[in-house]
Amino acid sequence: MADPVDTVAPPAPPSLAPGLTYLRFLSAALRRSFSGSWRFYAWMTVLTAIALVGLNGWGHQLQQGMQVTRMSDHVSWGLYIANFTFGVGLAAGAVMMVIPAYLYDDHDMHDVVIIGELLAIAAIAVCIGFIVADMGRPDRMWHILPGIGRFHWPVSMLTWDVLALNGYLLINLHIAGYLMYQRYRGKAPRKRWYLPFVFLSIGWAISIHTVTAFLYQGLGGRPFWNSALLAPRFLATAFISGPAFVIVLLHVVRWSGRLTFGDGPIRTLTSIMRVTVLLNLFMLMSELFTALYTGGAHAAAVKYLFFGSHGKHALVPYIWTAVTLNVTSAVLLFLPRTRVDRRWLLAACACAFVGVYIEKGMGLIIPGFVPSTLHEVVEYTPSITEWKVTAGVWALGLLILTVALKVGLAMWTGKVRAADAPPMVDGAP
Amino acid sequence: MSGPTRRVALKVVGATLGAGAFAYAGRPVAQWAASVDIDDLLRRHYKELTADELAQILRRIEDETQKKYGVEVRVEDIPAQDGVSFGYALNLSLCIGCRKCAEACHHENNHDRPTNNSYIRVLEMQQGSFDMEHGTVDYDHAVPAPGKYYMPVQCHQCDNAPCVKVCPVEATWKEKDGIVVVDYSWCIGCRYCEAACPYHARRFNWRAPEIPADEINPDQGYLSNRIRPQGVVEKCTFCLHRTRKGLLPACLEACPTGARVFGNLLDPASSIRYVLEHKRVYVLKEELGTRPRFFYFFDK
Amino acid sequence: MSCHSLREAAPLPTSTAALDEFHQGIQFAHGELTCASCHLAGPTPSLRRADGERIDLRDAMVLCRQCHGPQARDYDHGAHGGMTGSWDLSTGGRTRNHCVDCHDPHAPRFQPSWPVLPPRDRGLTAAAPRRN
């Protein structure tokens, strides 16, 4: 799997203009993202194919309108917004590598923290993809640009989300880009150029998911969402799905041989998950107690979600699958076996990831609309087109993540360097 | 074949297939992009238009309707009147659930025909209960049925409207006569307003509406009943193309029981003021603090 | 011309059941009233005010409001009875229903009817095929 070291020719004189170096850096990154083993090509081809299926589905949706989805005026958000919500959590969850690395000075985590930053970038791209997919008129996207369209800030929570997500994207692009660029040039990164942004990104990560929760929890007409516990639950689930994904990703990276690191980061992330899975189950239980013990109108959505109502049960299999997976992941994470056996840990992460995906997606967005505000029980199951577009957006996200990791790790480990860069010492410039 | 030649051949085949896949998959998007009208795309927000620009836009909509349906329509922009603030009340003792109001709305506002779309949804409620959980909308028997009462719900034109608050692009706002309007040419179709509305008052155009040409109502308002484009949200405007000219809304005229009372809240002699002052009126979901302009009352 | 130009009007019966020659088949469901509560026997069809004064048929509303004060008061304020036209009376008039446009004076209760325009929106039709 080891890639040959890229040769950058011709040797550049030290007086080279910084602009030119940056162009070379970009061109090296570009070349790196298009070259690799047959495995890399196969993986990228599969992802591209899926993304194209999604693009095609989206095109039909643009032409024929959103009638190709199964959303309705009753359930006016569906699979796209469910995935968007989960994606924001994934992006925010990546900060669980940044916090140990920078706030707790965990040196092991410091070696791999770039992976979290790159994951955040890919996850935000996924979120933006789902928002665009959900828009009835993406041609009018410019209306939401601050200063150009009519940006209803600060009143509309959606404008806060636009700022939060794009800000988070820019911050992470800057941090990852700067660190990579410095490695490329063989120079030590200067703290004042990235450390403030790292701390900003920590606060920002919390805020993107808080703001996303506020989108829903600020709606008085939707009792299922109108709970102060929604934002904390969002964060707890983010800090399950993020670390779970990263643990799997770290195993893949290690297996690919592109980066060597100790078990410290995985241990830290597992410890975080041990807390957050329980926290999430606890908060879920608290919500269920409030709804079911009190009863009345506020319990209607919870009853529909968990038991069905008026003879309709579409979400019941989803939520019980999610609960089962979440409980299983919690049990697995606390088994002594999981500490020693990697497969058990990976199984726990897979359960946690899928469990949160369902609970926070279909299990959170759809019951907000069922029963409707006039208490009609209109059900929703995604259409083929919605699944196609959803698969396409995730494939696009994985494409971005793959390229980002490939290029990022090559730069990080000094495989791709400027011709005038000083030699690496001990894996660091 | 030798190694390098085969590799080149493979690359050529791969590139051709790849390009073909991209072209095929991207075709619907490309076709859609080509169909986007550049003038429509660059149109400014309603509030930023000069009188001339607005007049041009109105003529354009008329021309487009003529071209598409062969029907001559008149699209007007009727401003809110000074000294007028609209209110609406509905007498639940009288309503018999015949849905004539919903039907009148359907025709007046150029709604999509196959879905029977209407801004009014009539609930058949259980006597002795305010809980909409026990209500139904798809009742199919003679009305009024014993043991039932009927509650039509439409946009309440809230003074503290959640839909207006959440719109990220100010495509929906409250006019000075109290009516909440949508600029169909500015809405991005995110449907956040639909999620925010506690009264199921908003509708999304899941596809372009279908209306037979001979059923089109030619008296149209830019902010009300003009034929809506695909992918945008619409709502009840108290028939502002009628009411801002002093006429009664279509749903009121269609009501066979006289359950509906409409008028100017600022006029002490108006019917609506009489109802508010003499009947025990209430608003739906008052606890949400939306401050509706649509009132209900029982008078028996 | 009047039917009663051919023959003397008989004293009015107290209920529709007693009508054996004319006005047969009238369904009566209007409280405890008798024919003479509202009708005057005489050569031309006319109505009888509570104080015995004769009033024209077209003035039936005067008759109705003797008993239905609250409804009459609401009507006077535009809060009872269907109408078409203008809410703003400075711009145009409005056409209002008369009591008997909606209420059969002999059986004033609103008769049941079949509702129109059943909801057929997305989601409803997907869940259950619509009936015709």
mmCIF file with all atom_site columns, N, CA, C and O in Angstrom, chain A residues 63 65-67 73 76-77 134 136-137 139-140 142-143 150 152 156 215 222 310 373 375-376, chain B residues 31 41 45 48 121 133 166-169 184 186-192 194-195 204 206 230 285:
data_model
loop_
_atom_site.group_PDB
_atom_site.id
_atom_site.type_symbol
_atom_site.label_atom_id
_atom_site.label_alt_id
_atom_site.label_comp_id
_atom_site.label_asym_id
_atom_site.label_entity_id
_atom_site.label_seq_id
_atom_site.pdbx_PDB_ins_code
_atom_site.Cartn_x
_atom_site.Cartn_y
_atom_site.Cartn_z
_atom_site.occupancy
_atom_site.B_iso_or_equiv
_atom_site.pdbx_formal_charge
_atom_site.auth_seq_id
_atom_site.auth_comp_id
_atom_site.auth_asym_id
_atom_site.auth_atom_id
_atom_site.pdbx_PDB_model_num
ATOM 1   N N  . GLN A 1 63  ? -36.537 18.728 -11.952 1.00 0.00 ? 63  GLN A N  1
ATOM 2   C CA . GLN A 1 63  ? -37.429 18.902 -13.095 1.00 0.00 ? 63  GLN A CA 1
ATOM 3   C C  . GLN A 1 63  ? -38.894 18.696 -12.721 1.00 0.00 ? 63  GLN A C  1
ATOM 4   O O  . GLN A 1 63  ? -39.746 19.496 -13.069 1.00 0.00 ? 63  GLN A O  1
ATOM 5   N N  . GLY A 1 65  ? -40.216 18.441 -9.695  1.00 0.00 ? 65  GLY A N  1
ATOM 6   C CA . GLY A 1 65  ? -40.638 18.986 -8.413  1.00 0.00 ? 65  GLY A CA 1
ATOM 7   C C  . GLY A 1 65  ? -40.509 17.940 -7.332  1.00 0.00 ? 65  GLY A C  1
ATOM 8   O O  . GLY A 1 65  ? -40.197 16.777 -7.594  1.00 0.00 ? 65  GLY A O  1
ATOM 9   N N  . MET A 1 66  ? -40.778 18.373 -6.092  1.00 0.00 ? 66  MET A N  1
ATOM 10  C CA . MET A 1 66  ? -40.550 17.475 -4.967  1.00 0.00 ? 66  MET A CA 1
ATOM 11  C C  . MET A 1 66  ? -41.676 16.475 -4.794  1.00 0.00 ? 66  MET A C  1
ATOM 12  O O  . MET A 1 66  ? -41.748 15.780 -3.791  1.00 0.00 ? 66  MET A O  1
ATOM 13  N N  . GLN A 1 67  ? -42.543 16.383 -5.794  1.00 0.00 ? 67  GLN A N  1
ATOM 14  C CA . GLN A 1 67  ? -43.536 15.304 -5.793  1.00 0.00 ? 67  GLN A CA 1
ATOM 15  C C  . GLN A 1 67  ? -42.855 13.942 -5.879  1.00 0.00 ? 67  GLN A C  1
ATOM 16  O O  . GLN A 1 67  ? -43.469 12.932 -5.533  1.00 0.00 ? 67  GLN A O  1
ATOM 17  N N  . ASP A 1 73  ? -47.534 18.072 2.906   1.00 0.00 ? 73  ASP A N  1
ATOM 18  C CA . ASP A 1 73  ? -47.711 19.256 3.737   1.00 0.00 ? 73  ASP A CA 1
ATOM 19  C C  . ASP A 1 73  ? -47.824 18.874 5.215   1.00 0.00 ? 73  ASP A C  1
ATOM 20  O O  . ASP A 1 73  ? -47.709 19.725 6.087   1.00 0.00 ? 73  ASP A O  1
ATOM 21  N N  . SER A 1 76  ? -43.443 17.700 6.281   1.00 0.00 ? 76  SER A N  1
ATOM 22  C CA . SER A 1 76  ? -42.855 18.549 5.251   1.00 0.00 ? 76  SER A CA 1
ATOM 23  C C  . SER A 1 76  ? -41.328 18.466 5.220   1.00 0.00 ? 76  SER A C  1
ATOM 24  O O  . SER A 1 76  ? -40.703 19.046 4.345   1.00 0.00 ? 76  SER A O  1
ATOM 25  N N  . TRP A 1 77  ? -40.736 17.793 6.191   1.00 0.00 ? 77  TRP A N  1
ATOM 26  C CA . TRP A 1 77  ? -39.317 17.467 6.119   1.00 0.00 ? 77  TRP A CA 1
ATOM 27  C C  . TRP A 1 77  ? -39.186 15.961 6.272   1.00 0.00 ? 77  TRP A C  1
ATOM 28  O O  . TRP A 1 77  ? -39.917 15.356 7.054   1.00 0.00 ? 77  TRP A O  1
ATOM 29  N N  . ASP A 1 134 ? -32.862 19.454 -0.191  1.00 0.00 ? 134 ASP A N  1
ATOM 30  C CA . ASP A 1 134 ? -34.184 19.655 0.394   1.00 0.00 ? 134 ASP A CA 1
ATOM 31  C C  . ASP A 1 134 ? -34.868 20.924 -0.112  1.00 0.00 ? 134 ASP A C  1
ATOM 32  O O  . ASP A 1 134 ? -36.049 21.132 0.131   1.00 0.00 ? 134 ASP A O  1
ATOM 33  N N  . GLY A 1 136 ? -36.750 23.520 -2.389  1.00 0.00 ? 136 GLY A N  1
ATOM 34  C CA . GLY A 1 136 ? -37.648 23.477 -3.534  1.00 0.00 ? 136 GLY A CA 1
ATOM 35  C C  . GLY A 1 136 ? -37.123 24.303 -4.689  1.00 0.00 ? 136 GLY A C  1
ATOM 36  O O  . GLY A 1 136 ? -37.380 24.014 -5.853  1.00 0.00 ? 136 GLY A O  1
ATOM 37  N N  . ARG A 1 137 ? -36.372 25.361 -4.376  1.00 0.00 ? 137 ARG A N  1
ATOM 38  C CA . ARG A 1 137 ? -35.839 26.246 -5.407  1.00 0.00 ? 137 ARG A CA 1
ATOM 39  C C  . ARG A 1 137 ? -34.360 26.512 -5.191  1.00 0.00 ? 137 ARG A C  1
ATOM 40  O O  . ARG A 1 137 ? -33.966 27.621 -4.804  1.00 0.00 ? 137 ARG A O  1
ATOM 41  N N  . ASP A 1 139 ? -32.257 27.122 -7.273  1.00 0.00 ? 139 ASP A N  1
ATOM 42  C CA . ASP A 1 139 ? -31.802 28.191 -8.168  1.00 0.00 ? 139 ASP A CA 1
ATOM 43  C C  . ASP A 1 139 ? -31.805 29.544 -7.462  1.00 0.00 ? 139 ASP A C  1
ATOM 44  O O  . ASP A 1 139 ? -31.127 30.469 -7.895  1.00 0.00 ? 139 ASP A O  1
ATOM 45  N N  . ARG A 1 140 ? -32.586 29.636 -6.376  1.00 0.00 ? 140 ARG A N  1
ATOM 46  C CA . ARG A 1 140 ? -32.655 30.918 -5.659  1.00 0.00 ? 140 ARG A CA 1
ATOM 47  C C  . ARG A 1 140 ? -31.763 30.925 -4.425  1.00 0.00 ? 140 ARG A C  1
ATOM 48  O O  . ARG A 1 140 ? -31.974 31.710 -3.502  1.00 0.00 ? 140 ARG A O  1
ATOM 49  N N  . TRP A 1 142 ? -29.023 32.108 -3.864  1.00 0.00 ? 142 TRP A N  1
ATOM 50  C CA . TRP A 1 142 ? -28.349 33.378 -3.562  1.00 0.00 ? 142 TRP A CA 1
ATOM 51  C C  . TRP A 1 142 ? -29.181 34.265 -2.640  1.00 0.00 ? 142 TRP A C  1
ATOM 52  O O  . TRP A 1 142 ? -28.648 35.184 -2.016  1.00 0.00 ? 142 TRP A O  1
ATOM 53  N N  . HIS A 1 143 ? -30.464 33.989 -2.544  1.00 0.00 ? 143 HIS A N  1
ATOM 54  C CA . HIS A 1 143 ? -31.310 34.798 -1.652  1.00 0.00 ? 143 HIS A CA 1
ATOM 55  C C  . HIS A 1 143 ? -30.868 34.694 -0.195  1.00 0.00 ? 143 HIS A C  1
ATOM 56  O O  . HIS A 1 143 ? -31.190 35.550 0.617   1.00 0.00 ? 143 HIS A O  1
ATOM 57  N N  . ARG A 1 150 ? -31.511 38.471 1.002   1.00 0.00 ? 150 ARG A N  1
ATOM 58  C CA . ARG A 1 150 ? -32.116 39.120 2.168   1.00 0.00 ? 150 ARG A CA 1
ATOM 59  C C  . ARG A 1 150 ? -31.984 38.150 3.326   1.00 0.00 ? 150 ARG A C  1
ATOM 60  O O  . ARG A 1 150 ? -32.769 37.218 3.465   1.00 0.00 ? 150 ARG A O  1
ATOM 61  N N  . HIS A 1 152 ? -32.292 36.964 6.812   1.00 0.00 ? 152 HIS A N  1
ATOM 62  C CA . HIS A 1 152 ? -33.186 37.305 7.930   1.00 0.00 ? 152 HIS A CA 1
ATOM 63  C C  . HIS A 1 152 ? -32.516 37.001 9.273   1.00 0.00 ? 152 HIS A C  1
ATOM 64  O O  . HIS A 1 152 ? -33.019 36.216 10.079  1.00 0.00 ? 152 HIS A O  1
ATOM 65  N N  . SER A 1 156 ? -34.291 34.599 12.156  1.00 0.00 ? 156 SER A N  1
ATOM 66  C CA . SER A 1 156 ? -34.475 33.220 11.716  1.00 0.00 ? 156 SER A CA 1
ATOM 67  C C  . SER A 1 156 ? -33.311 32.348 12.176  1.00 0.00 ? 156 SER A C  1
ATOM 68  O O  . SER A 1 156 ? -32.142 32.643 11.902  1.00 0.00 ? 156 SER A O  1
ATOM 69  N N  . LEU A 1 215 ? -33.156 25.086 15.812  1.00 0.00 ? 215 LEU A N  1
ATOM 70  C CA . LEU A 1 215 ? -34.049 25.120 14.645  1.00 0.00 ? 215 LEU A CA 1
ATOM 71  C C  . LEU A 1 215 ? -35.368 24.446 14.989  1.00 0.00 ? 215 LEU A C  1
ATOM 72  O O  . LEU A 1 215 ? -36.429 24.913 14.621  1.00 0.00 ? 215 LEU A O  1
ATOM 73  N N  . ARG A 1 222 ? -44.721 22.429 17.664  1.00 0.00 ? 222 ARG A N  1
ATOM 74  C CA . ARG A 1 222 ? -44.279 21.036 17.519  1.00 0.00 ? 222 ARG A CA 1
ATOM 75  C C  . ARG A 1 222 ? -43.837 20.514 18.876  1.00 0.00 ? 222 ARG A C  1
ATOM 76  O O  . ARG A 1 222 ? -42.643 20.564 19.217  1.00 0.00 ? 222 ARG A O  1
ATOM 77  N N  . HIS A 1 310 ? -53.522 5.402  16.055  1.00 0.00 ? 310 HIS A N  1
ATOM 78  C CA . HIS A 1 310 ? -54.594 5.383  15.052  1.00 0.00 ? 310 HIS A CA 1
ATOM 79  C C  . HIS A 1 310 ? -54.312 4.318  13.985  1.00 0.00 ? 310 HIS A C  1
ATOM 80  O O  . HIS A 1 310 ? -54.525 4.539  12.795  1.00 0.00 ? 310 HIS A O  1
ATOM 81  N N  . THR A 1 373 ? -50.010 19.329 13.060  1.00 0.00 ? 373 THR A N  1
ATOM 82  C CA . THR A 1 373 ? -50.476 20.368 13.984  1.00 0.00 ? 373 THR A CA 1
ATOM 83  C C  . THR A 1 373 ? -51.992 20.346 14.145  1.00 0.00 ? 373 THR A C  1
ATOM 84  O O  . THR A 1 373 ? -52.508 20.869 15.122  1.00 0.00 ? 373 THR A O  1
ATOM 85  N N  . HIS A 1 375 ? -53.416 17.471 14.293  1.00 0.00 ? 375 HIS A N  1
ATOM 86  C CA . HIS A 1 375 ? -53.523 16.118 14.844  1.00 0.00 ? 375 HIS A CA 1
ATOM 87  C C  . HIS A 1 375 ? -53.964 15.083 13.825  1.00 0.00 ? 375 HIS A C  1
ATOM 88  O O  . HIS A 1 375 ? -54.629 14.113 14.169  1.00 0.00 ? 375 HIS A O  1
ATOM 89  N N  . GLU A 1 376 ? -53.603 15.295 12.573  1.00 0.00 ? 376 GLU A N  1
ATOM 90  C CA . GLU A 1 376 ? -53.829 14.246 11.585  1.00 0.00 ? 376 GLU A CA 1
ATOM 91  C C  . GLU A 1 376 ? -52.621 13.326 11.611  1.00 0.00 ? 376 GLU A C  1
ATOM 92  O O  . GLU A 1 376 ? -51.485 13.784 11.734  1.00 0.00 ? 376 GLU A O  1
ATOM 93  N N  . GLN B 2 31  ? -30.535 19.876 -17.984 1.00 0.00 ? 31  GLN B N  1
ATOM 94  C CA . GLN B 2 31  ? -31.786 20.311 -18.612 1.00 0.00 ? 31  GLN B CA 1
ATOM 95  C C  . GLN B 2 31  ? -32.516 21.301 -17.719 1.00 0.00 ? 31  GLN B C  1
ATOM 96  O O  . GLN B 2 31  ? -33.042 22.317 -18.170 1.00 0.00 ? 31  GLN B O  1
ATOM 97  N N  . LEU B 2 41  ? -34.492 34.436 -12.301 1.00 0.00 ? 41  LEU B N  1
ATOM 98  C CA . LEU B 2 41  ? -33.421 34.096 -11.362 1.00 0.00 ? 41  LEU B CA 1
ATOM 99  C C  . LEU B 2 41  ? -32.877 35.350 -10.677 1.00 0.00 ? 41  LEU B C  1
ATOM 100 O O  . LEU B 2 41  ? -32.562 35.347 -9.495  1.00 0.00 ? 41  LEU B O  1
ATOM 101 N N  . HIS B 2 45  ? -36.108 41.169 -4.503  1.00 0.00 ? 45  HIS B N  1
ATOM 102 C CA . HIS B 2 45  ? -37.182 40.986 -3.532  1.00 0.00 ? 45  HIS B CA 1
ATOM 103 C C  . HIS B 2 45  ? -38.284 42.016 -3.780  1.00 0.00 ? 45  HIS B C  1
ATOM 104 O O  . HIS B 2 45  ? -38.004 43.149 -4.158  1.00 0.00 ? 45  HIS B O  1
ATOM 105 N N  . GLU B 2 48  ? -37.911 45.513 -2.761  1.00 0.00 ? 48  GLU B N  1
ATOM 106 C CA . GLU B 2 48  ? -36.822 46.297 -3.349  1.00 0.00 ? 48  GLU B CA 1
ATOM 107 C C  . GLU B 2 48  ? -37.149 46.748 -4.769  1.00 0.00 ? 48  GLU B C  1
ATOM 108 O O  . GLU B 2 48  ? -36.353 47.424 -5.413  1.00 0.00 ? 48  GLU B O  1
ATOM 109 N N  . ARG B 2 121 ? -58.986 23.844 5.998   1.00 0.00 ? 121 ARG B N  1
ATOM 110 C CA . ARG B 2 121 ? -59.163 22.445 6.343   1.00 0.00 ? 121 ARG B CA 1
ATOM 111 C C  . ARG B 2 121 ? -60.256 22.398 7.393   1.00 0.00 ? 121 ARG B C  1
ATOM 112 O O  . ARG B 2 121 ? -60.181 23.089 8.411   1.00 0.00 ? 121 ARG B O  1
ATOM 113 N N  . GLU B 2 133 ? -57.212 15.772 18.456  1.00 0.00 ? 133 GLU B N  1
ATOM 114 C CA . GLU B 2 133 ? -56.886 14.345 18.385  1.00 0.00 ? 133 GLU B CA 1
ATOM 115 C C  . GLU B 2 133 ? -58.145 13.539 18.028  1.00 0.00 ? 133 GLU B C  1
ATOM 116 O O  . GLU B 2 133 ? -58.069 12.513 17.377  1.00 0.00 ? 133 GLU B O  1
ATOM 117 N N  . VAL B 2 166 ? -39.324 32.481 11.150  1.00 0.00 ? 166 VAL B N  1
ATOM 118 C CA . VAL B 2 166 ? -38.328 31.470 10.775  1.00 0.00 ? 166 VAL B CA 1
ATOM 119 C C  . VAL B 2 166 ? -37.811 31.620 9.349   1.00 0.00 ? 166 VAL B C  1
ATOM 120 O O  . VAL B 2 166 ? -36.749 31.078 9.025   1.00 0.00 ? 166 VAL B O  1
ATOM 121 N N  . CYS B 2 167 ? -38.536 32.345 8.495   1.00 0.00 ? 167 CYS B N  1
ATOM 122 C CA . CYS B 2 167 ? -38.120 32.406 7.093   1.00 0.00 ? 167 CYS B CA 1
ATOM 123 C C  . CYS B 2 167 ? -36.712 32.987 6.980   1.00 0.00 ? 167 CYS B C  1
ATOM 124 O O  . CYS B 2 167 ? -36.452 34.097 7.423   1.00 0.00 ? 167 CYS B O  1
ATOM 125 N N  . PRO B 2 168 ? -35.767 32.248 6.378   1.00 0.00 ? 168 PRO B N  1
ATOM 126 C CA . PRO B 2 168 ? -34.388 32.732 6.352   1.00 0.00 ? 168 PRO B CA 1
ATOM 127 C C  . PRO B 2 168 ? -34.152 33.848 5.334   1.00 0.00 ? 168 PRO B C  1
ATOM 128 O O  . PRO B 2 168 ? -33.133 34.505 5.393   1.00 0.00 ? 168 PRO B O  1
ATOM 129 N N  . VAL B 2 169 ? -35.103 34.051 4.397   1.00 0.00 ? 169 VAL B N  1
ATOM 130 C CA . VAL B 2 169 ? -34.842 35.012 3.327   1.00 0.00 ? 169 VAL B CA 1
ATOM 131 C C  . VAL B 2 169 ? -35.893 36.124 3.257   1.00 0.00 ? 169 VAL B C  1
ATOM 132 O O  . VAL B 2 169 ? -35.971 36.838 2.260   1.00 0.00 ? 169 VAL B O  1
ATOM 133 N N  . TYR B 2 184 ? -43.918 34.672 -3.944  1.00 0.00 ? 184 TYR B N  1
ATOM 134 C CA . TYR B 2 184 ? -43.651 33.370 -4.563  1.00 0.00 ? 184 TYR B CA 1
ATOM 135 C C  . TYR B 2 184 ? -42.409 33.411 -5.445  1.00 0.00 ? 184 TYR B C  1
ATOM 136 O O  . TYR B 2 184 ? -41.887 32.369 -5.832  1.00 0.00 ? 184 TYR B O  1
ATOM 137 N N  . TRP B 2 186 ? -39.666 34.809 -4.516  1.00 0.00 ? 186 TRP B N  1
ATOM 138 C CA . TRP B 2 186 ? -38.476 34.941 -3.666  1.00 0.00 ? 186 TRP B CA 1
ATOM 139 C C  . TRP B 2 186 ? -38.269 33.710 -2.791  1.00 0.00 ? 186 TRP B C  1
ATOM 140 O O  . TRP B 2 186 ? -37.144 33.419 -2.378  1.00 0.00 ? 186 TRP B O  1
ATOM 141 N N  . CYS B 2 187 ? -39.345 32.979 -2.530  1.00 0.00 ? 187 CYS B N  1
ATOM 142 C CA . CYS B 2 187 ? -39.290 31.809 -1.643  1.00 0.00 ? 187 CYS B CA 1
ATOM 143 C C  . CYS B 2 187 ? -38.305 30.777 -2.200  1.00 0.00 ? 187 CYS B C  1
ATOM 144 O O  . CYS B 2 187 ? -38.290 30.497 -3.394  1.00 0.00 ? 187 CYS B O  1
ATOM 145 N N  . ILE B 2 188 ? -37.463 30.221 -1.310  1.00 0.00 ? 188 ILE B N  1
ATOM 146 C CA . ILE B 2 188 ? -36.479 29.231 -1.741  1.00 0.00 ? 188 ILE B CA 1
ATOM 147 C C  . ILE B 2 188 ? -36.969 27.795 -1.520  1.00 0.00 ? 188 ILE B C  1
ATOM 148 O O  . ILE B 2 188 ? -36.266 26.846 -1.837  1.00 0.00 ? 188 ILE B O  1
ATOM 149 N N  . GLY B 2 189 ? -38.147 27.664 -0.943  1.00 0.00 ? 189 GLY B N  1
ATOM 150 C CA . GLY B 2 189 ? -38.730 26.321 -0.796  1.00 0.00 ? 189 GLY B CA 1
ATOM 151 C C  . GLY B 2 189 ? -38.113 25.474 0.296   1.00 0.00 ? 189 GLY B C  1
ATOM 152 O O  . GLY B 2 189 ? -38.096 24.257 0.175   1.00 0.00 ? 189 GLY B O  1
ATOM 153 N N  . CYS B 2 190 ? -37.636 26.095 1.380   1.00 0.00 ? 190 CYS B N  1
ATOM 154 C CA . CYS B 2 190 ? -37.027 25.293 2.459   1.00 0.00 ? 190 CYS B CA 1
ATOM 155 C C  . CYS B 2 190 ? -38.078 24.679 3.386   1.00 0.00 ? 190 CYS B C  1
ATOM 156 O O  . CYS B 2 190 ? -37.779 23.761 4.133   1.00 0.00 ? 190 CYS B O  1
ATOM 157 N N  . ARG B 2 191 ? -39.282 25.234 3.363   1.00 0.00 ? 191 ARG B N  1
ATOM 158 C CA . ARG B 2 191 ? -40.432 24.707 4.112   1.00 0.00 ? 191 ARG B CA 1
ATOM 159 C C  . ARG B 2 191 ? -40.262 24.801 5.637   1.00 0.00 ? 191 ARG B C  1
ATOM 160 O O  . ARG B 2 191 ? -40.929 24.090 6.378   1.00 0.00 ? 191 ARG B O  1
ATOM 161 N N  . TYR B 2 192 ? -39.371 25.689 6.075   1.00 0.00 ? 192 TYR B N  1
ATOM 162 C CA . TYR B 2 192 ? -39.227 25.893 7.523   1.00 0.00 ? 192 TYR B CA 1
ATOM 163 C C  . TYR B 2 192 ? -40.519 26.499 8.064   1.00 0.00 ? 192 TYR B C  1
ATOM 164 O O  . TYR B 2 192 ? -40.957 26.173 9.174   1.00 0.00 ? 192 TYR B O  1
ATOM 165 N N  . GLU B 2 194 ? -43.494 25.916 7.065   1.00 0.00 ? 194 GLU B N  1
ATOM 166 C CA . GLU B 2 194 ? -44.495 24.859 7.209   1.00 0.00 ? 194 GLU B CA 1
ATOM 167 C C  . GLU B 2 194 ? -44.292 24.112 8.523   1.00 0.00 ? 194 GLU B C  1
ATOM 168 O O  . GLU B 2 194 ? -45.253 23.715 9.174   1.00 0.00 ? 194 GLU B O  1
ATOM 169 N N  . ALA B 2 195 ? -43.030 23.920 8.877   1.00 0.00 ? 195 ALA B N  1
ATOM 170 C CA . ALA B 2 195 ? -42.739 23.246 10.139  1.00 0.00 ? 195 ALA B CA 1
ATOM 171 C C  . ALA B 2 195 ? -43.122 24.130 11.317  1.00 0.00 ? 195 ALA B C  1
ATOM 172 O O  . ALA B 2 195 ? -43.540 23.642 12.368  1.00 0.00 ? 195 ALA B O  1
ATOM 173 N N  . PHE B 2 204 ? -47.169 23.613 0.258   1.00 0.00 ? 204 PHE B N  1
ATOM 174 C CA . PHE B 2 204 ? -45.998 23.658 -0.605  1.00 0.00 ? 204 PHE B CA 1
ATOM 175 C C  . PHE B 2 204 ? -46.402 23.162 -1.988  1.00 0.00 ? 204 PHE B C  1
ATOM 176 O O  . PHE B 2 204 ? -47.241 22.270 -2.108  1.00 0.00 ? 204 PHE B O  1
ATOM 177 N N  . TRP B 2 206 ? -45.607 20.943 -4.426  1.00 0.00 ? 206 TRP B N  1
ATOM 178 C CA . TRP B 2 206 ? -44.762 19.757 -4.651  1.00 0.00 ? 206 TRP B CA 1
ATOM 179 C C  . TRP B 2 206 ? -44.506 19.560 -6.132  1.00 0.00 ? 206 TRP B C  1
ATOM 180 O O  . TRP B 2 206 ? -43.564 18.898 -6.531  1.00 0.00 ? 206 TRP B O  1
ATOM 181 N N  . GLN B 2 230 ? -43.718 26.085 -9.251  1.00 0.00 ? 230 GLN B N  1
ATOM 182 C CA . GLN B 2 230 ? -43.329 24.859 -8.555  1.00 0.00 ? 230 GLN B CA 1
ATOM 183 C C  . GLN B 2 230 ? -42.277 25.164 -7.489  1.00 0.00 ? 230 GLN B C  1
ATOM 184 O O  . GLN B 2 230 ? -41.453 26.047 -7.660  1.00 0.00 ? 230 GLN B O  1
ATOM 185 N N  . LYS B 2 285 ? -55.053 27.519 20.093  1.00 0.00 ? 285 LYS B N  1
ATOM 186 C CA . LYS B 2 285 ? -53.704 27.388 20.644  1.00 0.00 ? 285 LYS B CA 1
ATOM 187 C C  . LYS B 2 285 ? -53.170 28.728 21.158  1.00 0.00 ? 285 LYS B C  1
ATOM 188 O O  . LYS B 2 285 ? -52.041 29.127 20.844  1.00 0.00 ? 285 LYS B O  1
#
